[in-house]
Amino acid sequence: MVQMQNKAATFKQSLLYLLIKPQPNQDTTVTIQIQDKNGKAIEKFDTVHEKQLHLIVVSKDLSFFNHIHPDYKGKGQFTVTTQFPAAGDYKVIADFTPSGMTAMNKSQWFTALGSAPAAKPIEPDASLTKVVDGKEVTLSFGHLMANMELNLNFNIKDAQTKQPVTDLQPYLGAVGHVVILSQDAENYLHVHPTEERAKGPDAKFMTTFPQSGVYKIWGQFQQNGKVFTVPFTVKVP
Ligand SMILES: [Cu+2]
């Protein structure tokens, strides 16, 4: 993909047109054009979790995760300025609901030019308790298996005092937002909060893992006006 240097990379799908000038470590404008099979712009989108478009950006090894919200410019076009931390392959996933249609996601791989750092291995976590931004977060499941709806629970404590956190603020209209991808980033799972108005210490969600394998899960929550993101890697038997 070296020939893309100094040129924008463009991708076309029936519903998505991504325009990216992929440069690592500097402001990069991502333009998303959403259109129908005939190339006609889709112009109306439902607001879902407070936004018309949710954009997830991950590195190929899933070590980098970003969840951003492009601005709607009209005529099916959204833009956002963001940064990609290093050279290498990234997947951009657009999650949106054209008015009158069901929620959908469209994605595209692209490459930020330069010499990419070595990929980090994607290995299941030995412990499902993580400390992030002073919070100790423990992930638990009802019964972890493929192809069956199951509950995920994030229990959140203050890492220092071990006191339960009970003042989570709504983030995107709910107690939190959870993104799950299969190890190869091909499966993007829909996750729904089951108690949207909860404030902690527990945040509960539901999803279905389509098949056994390794998945990465990012839970995002807000306290004191700040969003924190907790990653977990699990193996679904
Ligand atoms: Cu979002």
mmCIF file of C-alpha atoms and ligand atoms in Angstrom:
data_model
loop_
_atom_site.group_PDB
_atom_site.id
_atom_site.type_symbol
_atom_site.label_atom_id
_atom_site.label_comp_id
_atom_site.label_asym_id
_atom_site.label_seq_id
_atom_site.Cartn_x
_atom_site.Cartn_y
_atom_site.Cartn_z
ATOM 1 C CA MET A 1 0.000 0.000 0.000
ATOM 2 C CA VAL A 2 3.053 2.198 -0.331
ATOM 3 C CA GLN A 3 1.581 3.827 -3.395
ATOM 4 C CA MET A 4 -0.959 5.477 -1.119
ATOM 5 C CA GLN A 5 1.612 7.805 0.343
ATOM 6 C CA ASN A 6 0.352 11.375 0.321
ATOM 7 C CA LYS A 7 -2.837 10.236 -1.288
ATOM 8 C CA ALA A 8 -6.076 9.580 0.419
ATOM 9 C CA ALA A 9 -7.130 5.967 0.622
ATOM 10 C CA THR A 10 -10.685 5.451 -0.465
ATOM 11 C CA PHE A 11 -12.916 2.468 -0.083
ATOM 12 C CA LYS A 12 -16.273 1.744 -1.561
ATOM 13 C CA GLN A 13 -18.925 -0.589 -0.344
ATOM 14 C CA SER A 14 -22.587 -0.664 -1.057
ATOM 15 C CA LEU A 15 -23.255 1.485 1.988
ATOM 16 C CA LEU A 16 -20.009 2.986 3.075
ATOM 17 C CA TYR A 17 -17.329 5.112 1.554
ATOM 18 C CA LEU A 18 -14.384 5.870 3.770
ATOM 19 C CA LEU A 19 -11.898 8.556 2.892
ATOM 20 C CA ILE A 20 -8.762 8.509 4.952
ATOM 21 C CA LYS A 21 -5.328 9.942 4.503
ATOM 22 C CA PRO A 22 -3.525 7.474 6.692
ATOM 23 C CA GLN A 23 -0.596 9.074 8.492
ATOM 24 C CA PRO A 24 0.487 7.814 11.884
ATOM 25 C CA ASN A 25 0.735 10.153 14.842
ATOM 26 C CA GLN A 26 -0.752 13.260 13.385
ATOM 27 C CA ASP A 27 -4.201 14.702 12.971
ATOM 28 C CA THR A 28 -6.023 12.716 10.331
ATOM 29 C CA THR A 29 -9.433 13.528 8.941
ATOM 30 C CA VAL A 30 -11.682 10.563 8.408
ATOM 31 C CA THR A 31 -14.611 11.127 6.072
ATOM 32 C CA ILE A 32 -17.409 8.600 5.984
ATOM 33 C CA GLN A 33 -19.889 8.706 3.139
ATOM 34 C CA ILE A 34 -22.906 6.487 3.624
ATOM 35 C CA GLN A 35 -24.782 5.657 0.467
ATOM 36 C CA ASP A 36 -27.075 3.064 -0.996
ATOM 37 C CA LYS A 37 -26.200 0.440 -3.590
ATOM 38 C CA ASN A 38 -26.783 2.916 -6.399
ATOM 39 C CA GLY A 39 -24.390 5.440 -4.926
ATOM 40 C CA LYS A 40 -27.165 7.697 -3.674
ATOM 41 C CA ALA A 41 -26.452 9.289 -0.297
ATOM 42 C CA ILE A 42 -28.445 8.009 2.651
ATOM 43 C CA GLU A 43 -29.424 11.216 4.407
ATOM 44 C CA LYS A 44 -31.391 10.387 7.540
ATOM 45 C CA PHE A 45 -30.090 8.510 10.528
ATOM 46 C CA ASP A 46 -31.658 7.582 13.818
ATOM 47 C CA THR A 47 -29.969 8.785 16.969
ATOM 48 C CA VAL A 48 -28.914 5.674 18.870
ATOM 49 C CA HIS A 49 -27.112 5.987 22.205
ATOM 50 C CA GLU A 50 -27.173 9.757 21.675
ATOM 51 C CA LYS A 51 -25.298 9.669 18.339
ATOM 52 C CA GLN A 52 -26.076 9.198 14.666
ATOM 53 C CA LEU A 53 -22.772 7.485 14.000
ATOM 54 C CA HIS A 54 -20.471 5.590 16.304
ATOM 55 C CA LEU A 55 -17.011 4.954 14.918
ATOM 56 C CA ILE A 56 -14.752 2.310 16.412
ATOM 57 C CA VAL A 57 -11.088 2.252 15.411
ATOM 58 C CA VAL A 58 -8.844 -0.666 16.373
ATOM 59 C CA SER A 59 -5.335 -1.708 15.462
ATOM 60 C CA LYS A 60 -5.024 -5.139 13.916
ATOM 61 C CA ASP A 61 -3.673 -6.629 17.155
ATOM 62 C CA LEU A 62 -6.545 -4.927 19.036
ATOM 63 C CA SER A 63 -4.078 -3.203 21.376
ATOM 64 C CA PHE A 64 -5.346 0.206 20.234
ATOM 65 C CA PHE A 65 -9.018 1.077 20.634
ATOM 66 C CA ASN A 66 -10.805 4.326 20.000
ATOM 67 C CA HIS A 67 -14.511 5.130 20.044
ATOM 68 C CA ILE A 68 -15.335 8.452 18.441
ATOM 69 C CA HIS A 69 -18.323 10.312 17.078
ATOM 70 C CA PRO A 70 -17.962 12.034 13.709
ATOM 71 C CA ASP A 71 -20.018 15.132 12.978
ATOM 72 C CA TYR A 72 -22.803 14.893 10.459
ATOM 73 C CA LYS A 73 -22.240 17.226 7.534
ATOM 74 C CA GLY A 74 -25.391 16.320 5.639
ATOM 75 C CA LYS A 75 -25.946 14.282 2.478
ATOM 76 C CA GLY A 76 -24.759 11.101 4.176
ATOM 77 C CA GLN A 77 -21.351 12.497 5.014
ATOM 78 C CA PHE A 78 -19.680 12.448 8.408
ATOM 79 C CA THR A 79 -16.214 13.678 9.323
ATOM 80 C CA VAL A 80 -13.958 13.451 12.332
ATOM 81 C CA THR A 81 -10.371 14.386 13.030
ATOM 82 C CA THR A 82 -8.444 11.835 14.989
ATOM 83 C CA GLN A 83 -4.999 10.307 15.373
ATOM 84 C CA PHE A 84 -3.639 6.855 14.742
ATOM 85 C CA PRO A 85 -0.832 6.164 17.180
ATOM 86 C CA ALA A 86 1.548 4.239 14.940
ATOM 87 C CA ALA A 87 2.051 2.840 11.482
ATOM 88 C CA GLY A 88 0.249 -0.397 10.736
ATOM 89 C CA ASP A 89 -3.136 -1.836 9.937
ATOM 90 C CA TYR A 90 -6.346 -0.507 11.444
ATOM 91 C CA LYS A 91 -9.964 -1.421 11.167
ATOM 92 C CA VAL A 92 -12.584 1.299 11.182
ATOM 93 C CA ILE A 93 -16.105 0.187 12.060
ATOM 94 C CA ALA A 94 -19.047 2.500 11.478
ATOM 95 C CA ASP A 95 -22.168 1.695 13.507
ATOM 96 C CA PHE A 96 -25.323 3.505 12.402
ATOM 97 C CA THR A 97 -29.035 3.169 11.781
ATOM 98 C CA PRO A 98 -30.444 4.719 8.600
ATOM 99 C CA SER A 99 -33.955 5.938 9.415
ATOM 100 C CA GLY A 100 -36.469 3.241 8.603
ATOM 101 C CA MET A 101 -33.818 0.526 8.572
ATOM 102 C CA THR A 102 -32.234 -1.679 11.195
ATOM 103 C CA ALA A 103 -28.947 -0.912 12.935
ATOM 104 C CA MET A 104 -25.963 -1.878 10.864
ATOM 105 C CA ASN A 105 -22.226 -1.741 10.907
ATOM 106 C CA LYS A 106 -19.840 -1.413 8.005
ATOM 107 C CA SER A 107 -16.110 -1.627 8.273
ATOM 108 C CA GLN A 108 -12.912 -1.200 6.378
ATOM 109 C CA TRP A 109 -9.269 -2.041 6.974
ATOM 110 C CA PHE A 110 -6.635 0.479 6.069
ATOM 111 C CA THR A 111 -2.935 0.993 6.607
ATOM 112 C CA ALA A 112 -1.160 3.876 8.255
ATOM 113 C CA LEU A 113 2.144 4.143 6.453
ATOM 114 C CA GLY A 114 5.574 3.605 7.929
ATOM 115 C CA SER A 115 7.250 0.815 9.812
ATOM 116 C CA ALA A 116 4.698 -0.755 12.075
ATOM 117 C CA PRO A 117 5.547 -1.815 15.618
ATOM 118 C CA ALA A 118 5.492 -5.549 16.289
ATOM 119 C CA ALA A 119 1.980 -6.861 16.867
ATOM 120 C CA LYS A 120 1.139 -7.603 20.476
ATOM 121 C CA PRO A 121 -0.196 -11.107 21.070
ATOM 122 C CA ILE A 122 -3.917 -11.346 21.745
ATOM 123 C CA GLU A 123 -4.099 -13.678 24.719
ATOM 124 C CA PRO A 124 -6.955 -14.367 27.116
ATOM 125 C CA ASP A 125 -6.524 -12.568 30.430
ATOM 126 C CA ALA A 126 -5.460 -14.715 33.369
ATOM 127 C CA SER A 127 -7.484 -12.426 35.631
ATOM 128 C CA LEU A 128 -10.705 -10.608 34.805
ATOM 129 C CA THR A 129 -9.940 -7.857 37.305
ATOM 130 C CA LYS A 130 -8.220 -4.779 35.909
ATOM 131 C CA VAL A 131 -7.216 -1.450 37.376
ATOM 132 C CA VAL A 132 -7.770 1.565 35.123
ATOM 133 C CA ASP A 133 -7.719 5.239 36.113
ATOM 134 C CA GLY A 134 -8.026 4.404 39.815
ATOM 135 C CA LYS A 135 -10.927 2.033 39.317
ATOM 136 C CA GLU A 136 -10.794 -1.701 39.904
ATOM 137 C CA VAL A 137 -13.091 -3.383 37.421
ATOM 138 C CA THR A 138 -14.055 -7.052 37.524
ATOM 139 C CA LEU A 139 -15.808 -8.694 34.596
ATOM 140 C CA SER A 140 -17.973 -11.745 35.154
ATOM 141 C CA PHE A 141 -20.319 -13.776 32.965
ATOM 142 C CA GLY A 142 -23.418 -15.800 33.538
ATOM 143 C CA HIS A 143 -22.304 -18.856 31.647
ATOM 144 C CA LEU A 144 -19.621 -18.265 29.066
ATOM 145 C CA MET A 145 -20.464 -20.174 25.914
ATOM 146 C CA ALA A 146 -20.900 -19.555 22.224
ATOM 147 C CA ASN A 147 -24.154 -19.010 20.391
ATOM 148 C CA MET A 148 -26.260 -18.261 23.447
ATOM 149 C CA GLU A 149 -27.338 -14.944 24.876
ATOM 150 C CA LEU A 150 -25.460 -14.263 28.077
ATOM 151 C CA ASN A 151 -25.016 -11.601 30.714
ATOM 152 C CA LEU A 152 -21.834 -9.647 31.298
ATOM 153 C CA ASN A 153 -21.367 -7.850 34.573
ATOM 154 C CA PHE A 154 -18.773 -5.168 35.217
ATOM 155 C CA ASN A 155 -18.273 -4.572 38.943
ATOM 156 C CA ILE A 156 -16.518 -1.293 39.650
ATOM 157 C CA LYS A 157 -14.679 -0.364 42.849
ATOM 158 C CA ASP A 158 -12.347 2.389 43.881
ATOM 159 C CA ALA A 159 -8.923 0.782 43.438
ATOM 160 C CA GLN A 160 -7.517 2.411 46.584
ATOM 161 C CA THR A 161 -10.325 2.159 49.078
ATOM 162 C CA LYS A 162 -12.034 -0.926 47.562
ATOM 163 C CA GLN A 163 -15.335 0.876 48.084
ATOM 164 C CA PRO A 164 -18.011 0.194 45.455
ATOM 165 C CA VAL A 165 -18.398 2.972 42.890
ATOM 166 C CA THR A 166 -22.017 4.120 43.003
ATOM 167 C CA ASP A 167 -21.823 7.406 41.140
ATOM 168 C CA LEU A 168 -21.284 6.335 37.551
ATOM 169 C CA GLN A 169 -22.703 8.912 35.173
ATOM 170 C CA PRO A 170 -24.653 8.063 32.056
ATOM 171 C CA TYR A 171 -22.334 7.604 29.107
ATOM 172 C CA LEU A 172 -24.090 7.754 25.727
ATOM 173 C CA GLY A 173 -27.390 7.577 27.554
ATOM 174 C CA ALA A 174 -26.686 4.447 29.567
ATOM 175 C CA VAL A 175 -24.601 3.121 32.436
ATOM 176 C CA GLY A 176 -21.844 2.316 29.983
ATOM 177 C CA HIS A 177 -20.964 1.278 26.490
ATOM 178 C CA VAL A 178 -19.416 -2.068 25.587
ATOM 179 C CA VAL A 179 -17.729 -3.071 22.339
ATOM 180 C CA ILE A 180 -16.715 -6.656 21.566
ATOM 181 C CA LEU A 181 -14.628 -7.876 18.647
ATOM 182 C CA SER A 182 -13.425 -11.329 17.720
ATOM 183 C CA GLN A 183 -9.655 -11.798 17.681
ATOM 184 C CA ASP A 184 -9.507 -11.246 13.914
ATOM 185 C CA ALA A 185 -11.781 -8.166 14.234
ATOM 186 C CA GLU A 186 -14.225 -9.747 11.795
ATOM 187 C CA ASN A 187 -17.075 -10.123 14.271
ATOM 188 C CA TYR A 188 -18.342 -6.903 15.831
ATOM 189 C CA LEU A 189 -20.861 -7.780 18.510
ATOM 190 C CA HIS A 190 -23.850 -5.784 19.548
ATOM 191 C CA VAL A 191 -24.050 -5.317 23.266
ATOM 192 C CA HIS A 192 -27.028 -3.960 25.133
ATOM 193 C CA PRO A 193 -27.152 -2.633 28.664
ATOM 194 C CA THR A 194 -29.819 -4.438 30.659
ATOM 195 C CA GLU A 195 -30.173 -1.743 33.336
ATOM 196 C CA GLU A 196 -29.546 1.497 31.501
ATOM 197 C CA ARG A 197 -29.984 3.731 34.521
ATOM 198 C CA ALA A 198 -27.674 1.872 36.888
ATOM 199 C CA LYS A 199 -24.990 3.971 38.614
ATOM 200 C CA GLY A 200 -22.740 1.167 39.777
ATOM 201 C CA PRO A 201 -21.109 -0.691 41.306
ATOM 202 C CA ASP A 202 -22.524 -3.133 38.752
ATOM 203 C CA ALA A 203 -23.077 -2.463 35.062
ATOM 204 C CA LYS A 204 -24.878 -5.266 33.283
ATOM 205 C CA PHE A 205 -25.002 -6.046 29.583
ATOM 206 C CA MET A 206 -26.190 -8.775 27.286
ATOM 207 C CA THR A 207 -24.631 -10.214 24.163
ATOM 208 C CA THR A 208 -24.164 -13.396 22.142
ATOM 209 C CA PHE A 209 -20.767 -14.691 21.076
ATOM 210 C CA PRO A 210 -21.416 -16.222 17.645
ATOM 211 C CA GLN A 211 -18.781 -18.926 17.928
ATOM 212 C CA SER A 212 -16.083 -20.162 20.262
ATOM 213 C CA GLY A 213 -12.788 -18.315 20.150
ATOM 214 C CA VAL A 214 -10.914 -15.379 21.591
ATOM 215 C CA TYR A 215 -12.676 -12.032 21.902
ATOM 216 C CA LYS A 216 -11.646 -8.626 23.141
ATOM 217 C CA ILE A 217 -14.114 -6.634 25.199
ATOM 218 C CA TRP A 218 -13.900 -2.928 25.960
ATOM 219 C CA GLY A 219 -16.134 -1.512 28.665
ATOM 220 C CA GLN A 220 -16.511 2.268 28.777
ATOM 221 C CA PHE A 221 -17.899 4.107 31.770
ATOM 222 C CA GLN A 222 -18.012 7.641 33.049
ATOM 223 C CA GLN A 223 -17.403 9.080 36.511
ATOM 224 C CA ASN A 224 -16.758 12.702 37.495
ATOM 225 C CA GLY A 225 -17.125 13.744 33.866
ATOM 226 C CA LYS A 226 -14.347 11.451 32.671
ATOM 227 C CA VAL A 227 -14.726 8.370 30.515
ATOM 228 C CA PHE A 228 -12.555 5.375 31.332
ATOM 229 C CA THR A 229 -12.087 2.330 29.109
ATOM 230 C CA VAL A 230 -11.387 -1.139 30.487
ATOM 231 C CA PRO A 231 -10.183 -3.849 28.095
ATOM 232 C CA PHE A 232 -10.558 -7.574 28.677
ATOM 233 C CA THR A 233 -9.597 -10.544 26.520
ATOM 234 C CA VAL A 234 -11.555 -13.750 26.990
ATOM 235 C CA LYS A 235 -11.683 -17.180 25.441
ATOM 236 C CA VAL A 236 -15.193 -18.397 24.738
ATOM 237 C CA PRO A 237 -15.247 -22.200 24.909
HETATM 238 CU CU CU B 1 -20.372 5.759 20.131
#
